[in-house]
Each structure stands twice: as C-alpha cells, then as structure tokens.
GROMACS .gro file of C-alpha atoms in nm:
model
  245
    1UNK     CA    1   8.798  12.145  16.299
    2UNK     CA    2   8.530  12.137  16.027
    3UNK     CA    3   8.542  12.279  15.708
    4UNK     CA    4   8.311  12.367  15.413
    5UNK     CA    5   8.351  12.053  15.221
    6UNK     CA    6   8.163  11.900  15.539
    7UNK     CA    7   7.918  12.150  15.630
    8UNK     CA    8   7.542  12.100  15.676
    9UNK     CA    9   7.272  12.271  15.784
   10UNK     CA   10   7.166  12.161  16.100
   11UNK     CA   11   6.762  12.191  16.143
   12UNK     CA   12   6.752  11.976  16.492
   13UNK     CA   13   6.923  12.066  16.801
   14UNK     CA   14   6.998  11.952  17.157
   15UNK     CA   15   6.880  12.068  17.469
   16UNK     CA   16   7.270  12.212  17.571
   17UNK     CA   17   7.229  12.593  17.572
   18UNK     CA   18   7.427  12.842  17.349
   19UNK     CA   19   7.724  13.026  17.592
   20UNK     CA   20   7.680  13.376  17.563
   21UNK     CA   21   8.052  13.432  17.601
   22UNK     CA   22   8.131  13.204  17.281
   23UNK     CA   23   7.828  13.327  17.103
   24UNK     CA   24   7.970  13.703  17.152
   25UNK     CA   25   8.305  13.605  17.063
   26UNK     CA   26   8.185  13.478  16.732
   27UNK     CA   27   7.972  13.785  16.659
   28UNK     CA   28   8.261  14.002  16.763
   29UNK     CA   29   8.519  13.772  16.521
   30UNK     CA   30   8.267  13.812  16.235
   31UNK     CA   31   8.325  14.191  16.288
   32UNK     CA   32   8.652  14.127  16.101
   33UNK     CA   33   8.464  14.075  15.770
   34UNK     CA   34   8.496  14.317  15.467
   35UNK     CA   35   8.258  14.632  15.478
   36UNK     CA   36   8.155  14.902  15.225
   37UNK     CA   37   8.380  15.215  15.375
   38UNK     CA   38   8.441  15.045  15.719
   39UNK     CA   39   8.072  15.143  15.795
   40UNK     CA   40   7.951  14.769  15.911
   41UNK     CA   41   7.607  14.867  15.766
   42UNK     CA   42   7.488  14.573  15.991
   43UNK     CA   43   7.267  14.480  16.289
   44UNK     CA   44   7.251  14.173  16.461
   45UNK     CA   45   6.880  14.123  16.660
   46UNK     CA   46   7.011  13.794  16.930
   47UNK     CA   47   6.676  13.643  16.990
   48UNK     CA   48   6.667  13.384  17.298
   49UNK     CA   49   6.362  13.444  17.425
   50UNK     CA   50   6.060  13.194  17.363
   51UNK     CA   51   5.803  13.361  17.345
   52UNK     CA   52   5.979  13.629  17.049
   53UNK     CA   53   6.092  13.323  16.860
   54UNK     CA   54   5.721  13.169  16.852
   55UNK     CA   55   5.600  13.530  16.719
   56UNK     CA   56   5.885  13.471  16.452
   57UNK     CA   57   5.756  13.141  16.348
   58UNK     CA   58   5.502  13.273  16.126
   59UNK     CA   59   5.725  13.481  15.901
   60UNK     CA   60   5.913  13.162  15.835
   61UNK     CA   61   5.610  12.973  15.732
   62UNK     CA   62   5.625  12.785  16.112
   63UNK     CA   63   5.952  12.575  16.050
   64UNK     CA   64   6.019  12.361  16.364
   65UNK     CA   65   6.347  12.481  16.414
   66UNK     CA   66   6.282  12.837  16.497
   67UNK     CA   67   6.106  12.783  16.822
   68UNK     CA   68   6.293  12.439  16.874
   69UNK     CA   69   6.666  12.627  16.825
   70UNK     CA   70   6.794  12.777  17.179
   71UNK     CA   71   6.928  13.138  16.956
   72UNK     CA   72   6.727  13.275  16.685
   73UNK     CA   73   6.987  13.524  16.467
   74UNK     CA   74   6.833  13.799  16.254
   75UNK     CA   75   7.104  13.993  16.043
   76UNK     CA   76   6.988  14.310  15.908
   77UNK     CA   77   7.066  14.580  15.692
   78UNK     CA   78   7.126  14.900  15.861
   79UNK     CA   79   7.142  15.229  15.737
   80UNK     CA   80   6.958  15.365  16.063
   81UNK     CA   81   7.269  15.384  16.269
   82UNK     CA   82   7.491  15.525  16.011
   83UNK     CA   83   7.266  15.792  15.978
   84UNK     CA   84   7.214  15.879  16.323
   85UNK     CA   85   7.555  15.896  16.388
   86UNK     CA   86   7.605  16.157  16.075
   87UNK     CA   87   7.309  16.387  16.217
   88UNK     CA   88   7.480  16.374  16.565
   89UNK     CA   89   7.834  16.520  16.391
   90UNK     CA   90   7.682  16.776  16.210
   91UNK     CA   91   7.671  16.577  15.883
   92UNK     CA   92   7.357  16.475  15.645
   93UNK     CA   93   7.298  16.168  15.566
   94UNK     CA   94   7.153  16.038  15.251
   95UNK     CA   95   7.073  15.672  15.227
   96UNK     CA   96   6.757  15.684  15.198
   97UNK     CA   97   6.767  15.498  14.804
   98UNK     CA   98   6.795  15.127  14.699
   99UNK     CA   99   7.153  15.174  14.616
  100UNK     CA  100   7.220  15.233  15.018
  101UNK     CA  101   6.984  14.927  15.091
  102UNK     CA  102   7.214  14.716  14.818
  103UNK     CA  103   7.570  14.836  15.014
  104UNK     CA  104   7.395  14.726  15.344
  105UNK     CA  105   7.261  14.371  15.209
  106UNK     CA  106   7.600  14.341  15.088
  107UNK     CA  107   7.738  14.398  15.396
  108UNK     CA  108   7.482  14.238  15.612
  109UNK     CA  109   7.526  13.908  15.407
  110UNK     CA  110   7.921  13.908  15.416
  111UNK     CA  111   7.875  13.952  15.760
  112UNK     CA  112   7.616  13.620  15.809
  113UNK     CA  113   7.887  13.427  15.564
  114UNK     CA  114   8.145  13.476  15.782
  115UNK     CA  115   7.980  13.411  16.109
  116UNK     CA  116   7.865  13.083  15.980
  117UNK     CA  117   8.237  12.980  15.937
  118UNK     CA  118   8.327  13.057  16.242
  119UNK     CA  119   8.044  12.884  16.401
  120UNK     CA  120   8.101  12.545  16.212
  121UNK     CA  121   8.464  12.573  16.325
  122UNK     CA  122   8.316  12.566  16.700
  123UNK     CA  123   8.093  12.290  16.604
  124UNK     CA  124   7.796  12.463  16.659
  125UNK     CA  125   7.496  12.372  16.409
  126UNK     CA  126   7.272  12.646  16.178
  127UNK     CA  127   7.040  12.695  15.949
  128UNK     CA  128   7.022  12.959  15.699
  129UNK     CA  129   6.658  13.086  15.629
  130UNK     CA  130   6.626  13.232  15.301
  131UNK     CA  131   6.211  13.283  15.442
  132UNK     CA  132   6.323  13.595  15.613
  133UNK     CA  133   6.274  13.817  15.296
  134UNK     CA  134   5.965  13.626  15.210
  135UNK     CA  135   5.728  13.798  15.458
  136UNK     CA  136   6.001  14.085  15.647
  137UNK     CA  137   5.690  14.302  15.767
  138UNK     CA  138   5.623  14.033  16.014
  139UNK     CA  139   5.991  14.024  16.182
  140UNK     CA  140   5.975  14.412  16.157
  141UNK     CA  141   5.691  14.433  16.350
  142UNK     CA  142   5.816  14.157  16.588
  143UNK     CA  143   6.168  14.262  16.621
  144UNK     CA  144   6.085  14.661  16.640
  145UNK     CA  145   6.297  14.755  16.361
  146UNK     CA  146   6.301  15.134  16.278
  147UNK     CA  147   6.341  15.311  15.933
  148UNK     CA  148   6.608  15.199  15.729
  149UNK     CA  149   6.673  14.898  15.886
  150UNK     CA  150   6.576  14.560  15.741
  151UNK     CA  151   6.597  14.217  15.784
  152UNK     CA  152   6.807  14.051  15.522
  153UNK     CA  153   6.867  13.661  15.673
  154UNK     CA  154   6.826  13.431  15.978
  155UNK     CA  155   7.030  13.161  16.135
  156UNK     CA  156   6.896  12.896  16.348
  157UNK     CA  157   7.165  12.819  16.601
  158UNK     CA  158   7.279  12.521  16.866
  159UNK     CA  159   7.398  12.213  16.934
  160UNK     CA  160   7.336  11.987  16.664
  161UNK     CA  161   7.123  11.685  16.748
  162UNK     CA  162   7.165  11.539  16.378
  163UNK     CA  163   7.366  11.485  16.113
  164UNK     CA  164   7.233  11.553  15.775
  165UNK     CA  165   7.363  11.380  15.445
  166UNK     CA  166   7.570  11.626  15.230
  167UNK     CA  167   7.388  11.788  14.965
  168UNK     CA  168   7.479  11.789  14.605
  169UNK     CA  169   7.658  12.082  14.442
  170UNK     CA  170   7.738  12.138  14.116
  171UNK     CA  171   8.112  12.107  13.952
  172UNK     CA  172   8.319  12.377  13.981
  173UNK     CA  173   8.260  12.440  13.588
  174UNK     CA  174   7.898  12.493  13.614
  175UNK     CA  175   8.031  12.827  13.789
  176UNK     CA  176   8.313  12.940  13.677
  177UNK     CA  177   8.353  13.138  13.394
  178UNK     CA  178   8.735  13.232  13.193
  179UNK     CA  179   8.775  13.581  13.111
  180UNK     CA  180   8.386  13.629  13.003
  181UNK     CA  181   8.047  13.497  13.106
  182UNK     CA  182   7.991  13.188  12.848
  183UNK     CA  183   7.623  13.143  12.828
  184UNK     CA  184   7.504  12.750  12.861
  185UNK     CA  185   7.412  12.550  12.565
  186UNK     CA  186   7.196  12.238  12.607
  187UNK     CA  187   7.484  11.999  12.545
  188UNK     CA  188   7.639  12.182  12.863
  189UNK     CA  189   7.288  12.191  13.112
  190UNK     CA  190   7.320  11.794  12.997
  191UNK     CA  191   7.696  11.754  13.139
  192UNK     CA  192   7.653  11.975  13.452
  193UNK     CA  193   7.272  11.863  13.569
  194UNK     CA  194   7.289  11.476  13.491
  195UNK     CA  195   7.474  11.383  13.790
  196UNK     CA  196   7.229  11.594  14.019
  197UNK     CA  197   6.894  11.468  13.870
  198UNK     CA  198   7.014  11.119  13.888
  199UNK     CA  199   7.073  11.109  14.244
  200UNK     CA  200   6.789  10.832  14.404
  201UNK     CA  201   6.713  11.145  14.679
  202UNK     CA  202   6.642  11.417  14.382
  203UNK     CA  203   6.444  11.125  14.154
  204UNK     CA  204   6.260  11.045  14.460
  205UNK     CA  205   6.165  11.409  14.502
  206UNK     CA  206   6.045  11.429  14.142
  207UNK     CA  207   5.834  11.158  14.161
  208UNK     CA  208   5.697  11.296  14.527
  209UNK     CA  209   5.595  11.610  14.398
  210UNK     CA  210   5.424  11.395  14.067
  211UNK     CA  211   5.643  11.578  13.805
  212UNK     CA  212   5.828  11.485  13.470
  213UNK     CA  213   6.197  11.646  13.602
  214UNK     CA  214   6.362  11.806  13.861
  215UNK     CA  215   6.345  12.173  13.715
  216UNK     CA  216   5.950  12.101  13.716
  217UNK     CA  217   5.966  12.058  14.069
  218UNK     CA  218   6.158  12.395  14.123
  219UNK     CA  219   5.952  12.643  13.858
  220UNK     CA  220   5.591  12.475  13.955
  221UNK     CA  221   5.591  12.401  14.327
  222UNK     CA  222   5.854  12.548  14.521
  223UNK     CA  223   5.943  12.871  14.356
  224UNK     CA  224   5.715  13.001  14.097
  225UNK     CA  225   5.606  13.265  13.890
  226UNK     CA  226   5.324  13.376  14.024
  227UNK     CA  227   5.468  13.358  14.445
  228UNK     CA  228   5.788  13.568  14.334
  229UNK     CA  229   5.578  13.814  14.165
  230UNK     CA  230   5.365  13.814  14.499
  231UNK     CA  231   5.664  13.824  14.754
  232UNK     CA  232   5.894  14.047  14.516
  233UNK     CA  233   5.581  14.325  14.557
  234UNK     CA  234   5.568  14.283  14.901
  235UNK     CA  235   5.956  14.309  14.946
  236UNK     CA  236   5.939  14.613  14.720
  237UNK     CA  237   5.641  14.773  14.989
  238UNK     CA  238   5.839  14.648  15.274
  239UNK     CA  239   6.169  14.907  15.142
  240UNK     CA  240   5.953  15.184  15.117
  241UNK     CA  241   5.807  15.136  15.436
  242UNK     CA  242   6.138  15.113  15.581
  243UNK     CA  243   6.294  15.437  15.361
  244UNK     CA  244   6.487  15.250  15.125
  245UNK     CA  245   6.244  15.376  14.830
   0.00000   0.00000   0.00000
C-alpha cells in the first residue's frame, strides 16, 4: 500500500484502461469525506471520451497528459443541485453569494483530497491541475455546466507509466505555528529555504530560467503580478456568470 510520504504525481500513463467498477468505488468511498451540513456541495464531470478531453486541452494550456490520460476528472463546486432540490420541497434557496461558492470549494476540494488517497492506495497514478481555475469559461462551455456550478480542480488519472523523483517539501516548522501565527523573520526564510534552493534540480532551474534565485523564478516567470491580476479578473467574471456574484 502506498502512502503520502511516497506519493507523486504521475503525468505519463499506460495504455491499461481505468475499470469503471474500481473507478466508481473510489468516487463512491470519497463520498465519506467531511461536508458543510451533509450537503456534498460537489459534482464530479467523469470524462473518458477523446474527443471531450482534446476540447479540454486548451483550458489547461495543452498539457500532454490530458488527452494522453485514459479518465479526465473535473471536481466542481455545486450549488445547482442543492438548490434545485430546495425549490422542488417547497423551500428557497439562497446561494447565490461568494460565501456559498467558498462552502462548495471547500467541499469540492476535501472531496478531490480524499479521492486522491484512495486512488494512490489502489496504485493508480494522477495529476492535480491547479490550470482548471486559470481559464474555467473554457471547461464550462466544454463540460455544459449550468448556473452555480463551477469547476474548482482536475485530476489526470491511470496507470502510471513513470516514476517521478519525490519533490521537496518544506520542514514541518516552516508550517506549523504554536498557539499564534509567528510571522517569518529573515534569519528564519534562511533556515527553512536553504535546503530547497540548494537542491542541484531547483539550482538547475534557476539558472534555466536565467535568474539570480529561486523566488525570482516563481514572482517573474511562472506566477506573476501582472497574470494573477489577469486570471483573478477573469475568475471573478467567470462567478458572476455562473451566479456566485
């Protein structure tokens, strides 16, 4: 049996197909997670299909592993069937507000946490796509979601045909905090970081991407100002398209 101290995620895959039966089992054990009032303010869109997954490519910036995995899994939030069920017992819903979209994330992302445990018990491989809420209109569109529903993250899923290296983490006191937050000084961004930034992989990746540190690497080219300004307005359009504004 795996565990977490041995996970990776798995971007390659083998040709062996993805057992409905086991697949639903896991889905169905996931179930078992923690929800806000026992609502499961979740959806699950199972995509198999080829031709679906190459219209998904797009909205995750064409990664090989979304038309190359045998089970594309989109977890949404979901409001949508809460609601209908409320209008259909004489009740009125109102979660139409960010603070409903928030308890359905919540949910939603509990909900992918769990399934991914489950799966790496099984063996099976996955990757988690934090693209999905980069460009959501697209997989709306693609995936026919109606209002109040939104897609929140994506797992690749099969067979693994590779076996990454572990990645770093940081040590457990770079997270964990007695009694009350203590902010970081730079004495304590030396001890925690070091380690990480002296790894040959990370120095290699600095010197790749032509920059002075690692951080450089993270605030210029792979996540910066000016895209998360961009893709936070479009996530912000994307809720009030969907009724969560």
């Amino acid at each position: 049996m795996k565990n977490l101290l041995t996970r990776r995620s798995i971007r390659r895959y083998s040709q062996r197909p993805v057992d409905d039966i086991l697949l639903n089992r896991l889905l169905d054990e996931a179930s078992r997670t923690q929800t806000m009032g026992n609502l499961q303010l979740y959806s699950v869109v199972v995509t198999r299909s080829e031709t679906i997954r190459q219209q998904l490519a797009p909205a995750h910036f064409n990664q090989p592993m979304v038309t190359q995995a045998p089970v594309v899994l989109t977890v949404c939030a979901d409001f949508n069937r809460t609601s209908q069920w409320a209008r259909c017992r004489q009740a009125t819903p109102g979660y139409d507000n960010l603070l409903s979209f928030m308890n359905a994330a919540t949910d939603a992302l509990l909900y992918t946490q769990t399934l991914c445990c489950l799966m790496d018990e099984e063996g099976l491989g996955y990757c988690y796509l934090g693209t999905t809420i980069y460009q959501p209109k697209l997989i709306i569109d693609v995936l026919q979601l109606p209002r109040l529903v939104m897609p929140v993250a994506t797992l690749t899923v099969g067979w693994p045909d590779e076996q990454p290296p572990l990645s770093d983490r940081l040590p457990l006191r770079a997270i964990v905090h007695d009694d009350v937050y203590h902010d970081y000084t730079p004495a304590d961004i030396d001890d925690l970081y070091t380690y990480k930034e002296q790894l040959p992989e990370n120095q290699h990746f600095v010197e790749l991407n032509k920059k002075e540190t690692l951080a450089q690497v993270f605030t210029d080219i792979r996540y910066t100002k000016k895209d998360n300004e961009a893709l936070s307005a479009t996530f912000m359009e994307t809720l009030r398209r969907q009724g969560f504004l």
